[in-house]
Short mmCIF file of C-alpha atoms in Angstrom, two decimals:
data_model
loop_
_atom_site.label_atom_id
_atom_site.label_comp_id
_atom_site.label_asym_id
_atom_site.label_seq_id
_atom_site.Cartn_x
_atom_site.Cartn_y
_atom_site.Cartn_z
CA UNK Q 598 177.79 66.72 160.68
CA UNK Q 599 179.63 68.67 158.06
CA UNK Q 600 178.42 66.68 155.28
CA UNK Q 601 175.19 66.52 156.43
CA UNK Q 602 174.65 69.88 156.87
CA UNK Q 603 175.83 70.40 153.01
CA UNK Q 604 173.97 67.74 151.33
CA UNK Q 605 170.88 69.03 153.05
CA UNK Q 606 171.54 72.49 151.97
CA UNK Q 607 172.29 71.28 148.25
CA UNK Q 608 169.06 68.83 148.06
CA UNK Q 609 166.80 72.26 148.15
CA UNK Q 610 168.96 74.00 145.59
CA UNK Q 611 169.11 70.66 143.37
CA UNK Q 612 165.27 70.60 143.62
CA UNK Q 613 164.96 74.25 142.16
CA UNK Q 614 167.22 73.59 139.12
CA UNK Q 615 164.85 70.86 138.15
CA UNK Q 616 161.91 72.65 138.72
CA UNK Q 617 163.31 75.15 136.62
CA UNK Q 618 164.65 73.35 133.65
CA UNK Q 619 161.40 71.69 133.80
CA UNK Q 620 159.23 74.76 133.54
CA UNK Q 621 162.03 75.74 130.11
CA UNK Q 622 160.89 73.05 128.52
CA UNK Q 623 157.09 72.95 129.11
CA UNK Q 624 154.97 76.16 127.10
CA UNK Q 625 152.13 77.36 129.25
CA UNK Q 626 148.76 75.65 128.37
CA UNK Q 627 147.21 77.61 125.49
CA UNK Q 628 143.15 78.19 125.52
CA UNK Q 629 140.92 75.64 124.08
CA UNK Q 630 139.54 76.83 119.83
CA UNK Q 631 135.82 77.92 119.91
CA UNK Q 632 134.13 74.80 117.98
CA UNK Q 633 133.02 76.90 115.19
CA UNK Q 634 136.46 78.12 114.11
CA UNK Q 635 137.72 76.83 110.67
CA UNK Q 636 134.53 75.39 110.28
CA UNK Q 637 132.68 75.99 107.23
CA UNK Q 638 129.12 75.95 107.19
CA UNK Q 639 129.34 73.87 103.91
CA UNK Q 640 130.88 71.25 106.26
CA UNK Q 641 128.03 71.32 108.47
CA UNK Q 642 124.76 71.46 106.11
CA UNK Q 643 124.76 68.96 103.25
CA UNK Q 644 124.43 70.33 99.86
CA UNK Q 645 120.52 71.14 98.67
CA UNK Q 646 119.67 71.04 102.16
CA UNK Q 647 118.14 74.41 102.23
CA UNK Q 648 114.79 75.33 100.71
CA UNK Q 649 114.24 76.32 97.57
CA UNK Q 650 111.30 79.01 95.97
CA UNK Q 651 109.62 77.52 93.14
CA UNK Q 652 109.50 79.61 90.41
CA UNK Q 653 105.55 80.81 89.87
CA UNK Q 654 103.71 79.06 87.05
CA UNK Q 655 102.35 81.09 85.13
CA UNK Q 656 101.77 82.42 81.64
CA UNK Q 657 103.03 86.31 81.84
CA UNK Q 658 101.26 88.93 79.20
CA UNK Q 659 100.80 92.56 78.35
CA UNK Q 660 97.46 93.61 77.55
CA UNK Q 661 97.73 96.88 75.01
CA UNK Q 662 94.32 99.21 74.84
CA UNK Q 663 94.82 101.65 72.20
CA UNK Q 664 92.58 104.13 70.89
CA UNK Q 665 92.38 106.24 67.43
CA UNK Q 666 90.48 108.82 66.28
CA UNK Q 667 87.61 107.35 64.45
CA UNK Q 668 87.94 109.81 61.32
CA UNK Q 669 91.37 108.12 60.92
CA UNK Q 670 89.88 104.33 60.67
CA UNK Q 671 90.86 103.78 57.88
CA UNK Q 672 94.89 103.82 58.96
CA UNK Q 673 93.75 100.63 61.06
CA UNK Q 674 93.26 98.50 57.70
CA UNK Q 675 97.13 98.80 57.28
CA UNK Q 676 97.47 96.48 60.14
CA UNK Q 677 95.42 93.57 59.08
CA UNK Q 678 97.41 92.49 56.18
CA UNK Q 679 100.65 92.12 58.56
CA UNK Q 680 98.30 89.60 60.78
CA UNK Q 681 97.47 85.79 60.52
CA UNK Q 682 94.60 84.26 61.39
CA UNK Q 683 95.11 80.77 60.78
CA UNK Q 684 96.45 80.24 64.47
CA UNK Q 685 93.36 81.28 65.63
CA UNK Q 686 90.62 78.97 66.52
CA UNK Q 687 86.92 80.14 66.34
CA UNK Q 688 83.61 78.93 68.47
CA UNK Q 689 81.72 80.07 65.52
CA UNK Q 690 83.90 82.35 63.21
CA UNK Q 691 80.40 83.68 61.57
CA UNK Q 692 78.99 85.08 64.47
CA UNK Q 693 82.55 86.58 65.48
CA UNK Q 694 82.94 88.17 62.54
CA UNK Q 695 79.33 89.32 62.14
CA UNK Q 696 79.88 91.20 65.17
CA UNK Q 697 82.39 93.53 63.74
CA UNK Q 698 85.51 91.58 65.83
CA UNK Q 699 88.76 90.81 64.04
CA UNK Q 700 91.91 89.39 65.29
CA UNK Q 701 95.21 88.32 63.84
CA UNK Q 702 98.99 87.03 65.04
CA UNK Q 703 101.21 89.08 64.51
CA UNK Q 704 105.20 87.61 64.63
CA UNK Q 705 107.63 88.25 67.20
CA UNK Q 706 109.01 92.15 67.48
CA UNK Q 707 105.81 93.53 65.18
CA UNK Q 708 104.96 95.49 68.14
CA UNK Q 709 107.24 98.87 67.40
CA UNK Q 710 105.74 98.71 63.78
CA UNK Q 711 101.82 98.42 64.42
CA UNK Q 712 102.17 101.27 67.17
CA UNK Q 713 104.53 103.21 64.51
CA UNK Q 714 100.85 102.79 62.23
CA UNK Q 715 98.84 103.74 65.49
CA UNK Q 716 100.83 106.84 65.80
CA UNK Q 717 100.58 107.85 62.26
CA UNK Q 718 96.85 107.55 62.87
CA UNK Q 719 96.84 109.91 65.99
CA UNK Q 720 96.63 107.10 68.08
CA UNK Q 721 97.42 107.56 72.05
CA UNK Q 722 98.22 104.23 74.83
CA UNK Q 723 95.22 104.27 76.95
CA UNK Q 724 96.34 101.42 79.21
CA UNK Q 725 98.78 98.67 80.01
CA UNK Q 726 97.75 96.02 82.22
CA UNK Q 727 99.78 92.82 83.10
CA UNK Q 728 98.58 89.43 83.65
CA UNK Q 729 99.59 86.71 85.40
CA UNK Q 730 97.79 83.94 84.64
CA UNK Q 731 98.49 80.68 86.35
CA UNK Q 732 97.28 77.38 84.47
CA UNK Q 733 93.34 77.05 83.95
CA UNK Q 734 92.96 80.79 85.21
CA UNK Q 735 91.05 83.77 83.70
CA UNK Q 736 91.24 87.36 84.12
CA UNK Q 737 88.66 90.00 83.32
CA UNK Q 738 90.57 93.19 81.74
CA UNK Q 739 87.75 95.66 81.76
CA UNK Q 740 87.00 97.98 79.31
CA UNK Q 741 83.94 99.97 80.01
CA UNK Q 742 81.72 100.45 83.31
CA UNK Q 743 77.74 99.74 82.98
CA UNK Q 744 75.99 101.70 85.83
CA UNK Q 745 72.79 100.76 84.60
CA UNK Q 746 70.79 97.96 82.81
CA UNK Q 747 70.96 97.97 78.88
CA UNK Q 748 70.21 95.43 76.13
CA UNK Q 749 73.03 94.90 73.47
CA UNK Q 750 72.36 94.05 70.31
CA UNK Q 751 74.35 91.14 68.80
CA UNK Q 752 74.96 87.98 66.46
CA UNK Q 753 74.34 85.10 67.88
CA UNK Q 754 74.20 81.13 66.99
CA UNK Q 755 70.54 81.74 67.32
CA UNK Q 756 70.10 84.88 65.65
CA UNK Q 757 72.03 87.07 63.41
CA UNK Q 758 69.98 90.39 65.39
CA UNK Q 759 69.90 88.63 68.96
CA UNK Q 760 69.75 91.13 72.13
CA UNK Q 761 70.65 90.13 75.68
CA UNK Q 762 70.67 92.60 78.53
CA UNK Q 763 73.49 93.60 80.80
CA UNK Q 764 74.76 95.51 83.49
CA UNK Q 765 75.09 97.07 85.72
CA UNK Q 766 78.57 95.78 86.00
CA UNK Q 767 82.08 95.78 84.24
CA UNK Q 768 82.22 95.06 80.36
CA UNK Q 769 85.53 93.22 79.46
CA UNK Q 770 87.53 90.32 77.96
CA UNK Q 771 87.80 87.13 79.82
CA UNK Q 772 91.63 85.93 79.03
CA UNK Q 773 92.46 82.11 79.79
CA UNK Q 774 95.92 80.78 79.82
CA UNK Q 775 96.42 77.14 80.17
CA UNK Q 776 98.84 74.93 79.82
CA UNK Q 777 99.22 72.55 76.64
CA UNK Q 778 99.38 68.56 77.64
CA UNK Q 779 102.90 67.86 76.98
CA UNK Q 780 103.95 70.61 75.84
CA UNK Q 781 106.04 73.42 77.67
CA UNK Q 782 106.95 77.02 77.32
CA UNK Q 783 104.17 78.16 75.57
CA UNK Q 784 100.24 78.73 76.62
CA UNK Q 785 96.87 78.12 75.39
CA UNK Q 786 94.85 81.08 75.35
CA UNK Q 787 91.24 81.63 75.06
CA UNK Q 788 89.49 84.76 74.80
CA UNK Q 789 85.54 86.38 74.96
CA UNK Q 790 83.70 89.71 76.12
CA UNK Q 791 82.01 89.37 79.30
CA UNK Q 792 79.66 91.42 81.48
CA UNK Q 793 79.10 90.84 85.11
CA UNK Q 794 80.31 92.34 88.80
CA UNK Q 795 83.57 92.06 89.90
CA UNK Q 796 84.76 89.22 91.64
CA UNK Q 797 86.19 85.47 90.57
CA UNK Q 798 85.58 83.77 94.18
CA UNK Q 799 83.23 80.60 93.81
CA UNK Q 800 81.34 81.98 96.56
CA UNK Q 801 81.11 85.16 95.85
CA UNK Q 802 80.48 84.29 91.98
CA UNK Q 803 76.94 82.38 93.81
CA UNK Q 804 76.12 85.56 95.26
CA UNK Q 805 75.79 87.58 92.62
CA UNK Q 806 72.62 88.82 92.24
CA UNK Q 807 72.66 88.64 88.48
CA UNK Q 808 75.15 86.23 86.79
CA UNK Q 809 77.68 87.22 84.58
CA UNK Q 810 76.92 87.16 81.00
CA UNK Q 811 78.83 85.35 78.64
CA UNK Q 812 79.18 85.62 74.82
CA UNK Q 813 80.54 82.19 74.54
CA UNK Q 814 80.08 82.39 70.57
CA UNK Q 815 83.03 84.89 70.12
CA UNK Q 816 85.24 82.80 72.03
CA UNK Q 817 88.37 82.21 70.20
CA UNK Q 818 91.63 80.15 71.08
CA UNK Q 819 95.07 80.32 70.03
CA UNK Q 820 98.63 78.99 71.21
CA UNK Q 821 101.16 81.30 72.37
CA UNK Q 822 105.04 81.48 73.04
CA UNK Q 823 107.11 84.39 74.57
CA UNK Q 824 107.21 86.92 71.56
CA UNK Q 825 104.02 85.98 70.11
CA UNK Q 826 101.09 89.17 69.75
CA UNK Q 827 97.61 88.91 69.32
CA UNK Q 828 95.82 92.19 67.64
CA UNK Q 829 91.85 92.48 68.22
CA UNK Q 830 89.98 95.30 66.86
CA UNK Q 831 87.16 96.04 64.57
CA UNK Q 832 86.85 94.99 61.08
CA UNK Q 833 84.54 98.06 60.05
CA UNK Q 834 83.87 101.46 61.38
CA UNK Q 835 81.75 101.73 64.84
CA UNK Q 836 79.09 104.28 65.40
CA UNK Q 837 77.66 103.57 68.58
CA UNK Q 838 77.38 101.61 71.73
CA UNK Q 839 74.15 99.75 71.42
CA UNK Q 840 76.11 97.14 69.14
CA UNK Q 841 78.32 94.67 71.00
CA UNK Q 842 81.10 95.27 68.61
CA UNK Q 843 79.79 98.69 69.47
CA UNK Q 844 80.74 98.18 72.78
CA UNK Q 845 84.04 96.71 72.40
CA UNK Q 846 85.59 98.72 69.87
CA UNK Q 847 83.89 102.17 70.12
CA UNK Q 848 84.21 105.28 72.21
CA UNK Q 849 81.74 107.88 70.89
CA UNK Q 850 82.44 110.06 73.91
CA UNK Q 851 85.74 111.09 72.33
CA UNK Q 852 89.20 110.44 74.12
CA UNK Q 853 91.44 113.79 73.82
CA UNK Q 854 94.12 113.37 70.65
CA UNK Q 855 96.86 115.92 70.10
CA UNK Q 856 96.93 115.30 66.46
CA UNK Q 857 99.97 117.01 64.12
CA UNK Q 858 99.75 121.19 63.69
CA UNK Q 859 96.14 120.99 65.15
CA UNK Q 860 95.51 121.96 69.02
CA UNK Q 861 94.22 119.33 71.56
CA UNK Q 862 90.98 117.78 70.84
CA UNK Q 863 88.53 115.53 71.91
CA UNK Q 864 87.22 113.35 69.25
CA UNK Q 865 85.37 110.10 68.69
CA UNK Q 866 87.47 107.27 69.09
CA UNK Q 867 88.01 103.51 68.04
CA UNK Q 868 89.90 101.01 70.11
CA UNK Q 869 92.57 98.46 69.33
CA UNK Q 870 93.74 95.62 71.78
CA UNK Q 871 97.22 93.87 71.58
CA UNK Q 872 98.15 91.67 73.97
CA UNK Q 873 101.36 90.17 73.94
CA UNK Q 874 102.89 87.19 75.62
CA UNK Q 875 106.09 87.88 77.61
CA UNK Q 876 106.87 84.83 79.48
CA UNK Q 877 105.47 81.34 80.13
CA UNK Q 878 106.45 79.19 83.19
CA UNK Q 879 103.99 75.61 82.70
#
């Protein structure tokens, strides 16, 4: 009964060493990882998975309007001889140039040194405007506002005194950029004065309730990179507005100069346009 009562009293005890040596050697369970950890999102998405912007196509410029006093036209005939015009390519180069219009190319980084001869003139920015032109597109930069009918005088393939009416409406130059067949980086550009309301929607375009007018016979067209300038402007002095080189070129309302020791005046003025291609994405 002795050994009885012993063993039973050591079985208990025996138990509790096991128990214990057993809990030594086991760690407590740790809590599961959150699935995301030391995961990469790299490992997840495969590479070029993701969308991507397309750059815009399109054929970036800067359209320059100048203007000079008109008593100081003659500083204008300083820029000519720095321009080419064999890039260009005339509709009818008669009936552009018996109009009064005359354009050149000028090379890349000309710019600082035909507005240096602007300034000498008294010449003043009048406006910057920037175009975006995707391929095939056109964009009417205005220059005047017609709040009533008129007839313009002009050359014509018909007619070297032809006169077609217009307005009211915005006077301007349509600008084309499109791009070259197999060729890339650069644009070809077509340009022409145009008269008609605003608008360029097809429908809207039929509801007009007089068309625009276009003087298809000054068109001109010329290939252009990033860097390249185009100068338009008038080959002889302009009087009036009843011409359309008239129109184009001349302000005989004045513009106000601030010319060198004089005080600010306004004075009869002749316009310049430069436009200048920045960037071309076709």
């Amino acid at each position: 009964m002795v050994g009885c009562t012993a063993m039973g009293k050591a079985f208990p005890v025996l138990s509790l060493c096991i128990m214990a040596v057993q809990m030594a050697g086991c760690k407590p369970d740790e809590p599961p990882k959150p699935i995301w950890e030391d995961v990469k999102l790299t490992d997840i998405a495969p590479a070029g998975s993701g969308p991507r912007l397309k750059p815009l196509e399109t054929a970036d410029f800067e359209l320059y309007i100048c203007e000079t006093p008109l008593e100081n036209f003659s500083h204008l005939n300083k820029i000519w001889p720095m321009l080419d015009a064999r890039p260009l390519l005339f509709r009818n180069f008669a009936v552009f140039g018996g109009n009064n219009y005359a354009a050149g190319v000028a090379r890349a980084g000309m710019l600082d040194e035909i507005t240096h001869l602007l300034t000498q003139a008294g010449g003043r920015q009048m406006a910057r405007t920037a175009l975006l032109l995707p391929s095939a597109q056109a964009q009417v930069v205005q220059i005047t506002s017609l709040d009533r009918k008129r007839d313009i005088y002009h050359a014509s393939s018909q007619s070297n005194a032809d006169s077609t009416t217009i307005g009211p409406g915005i006077f301007g130059l349509r600008i084309t950029a499109a791009r070259p067949l197999g060729i890339n980086g650069a644009a070809d550009v077509m340009v022409y004065p145009v008269c008609g309301t605003p608008g360029t929607g097809l429908i809207e375009s039929q509801l007009r309730p007089d068309p625009e007018v276009r003087f298809m016979d000054l068109a001109f067209r010329l290939r252009m990179s990033p860097g390249d300038m185009l100068v338009l402007g008038p080959r002889e002095q302009v009087q009036d507005q009843k011409t359309l080189g008239g129109l184009t070129f001349g302000n005989p309302a004045g513009t106000v100069f601030l010319l060198e020791g004089e005080r600010p005046q306004r004075l009869p003025a002749v316009r310049l346009f430069i436009l200048v291609c920045r960037r071309v994405n076709y």
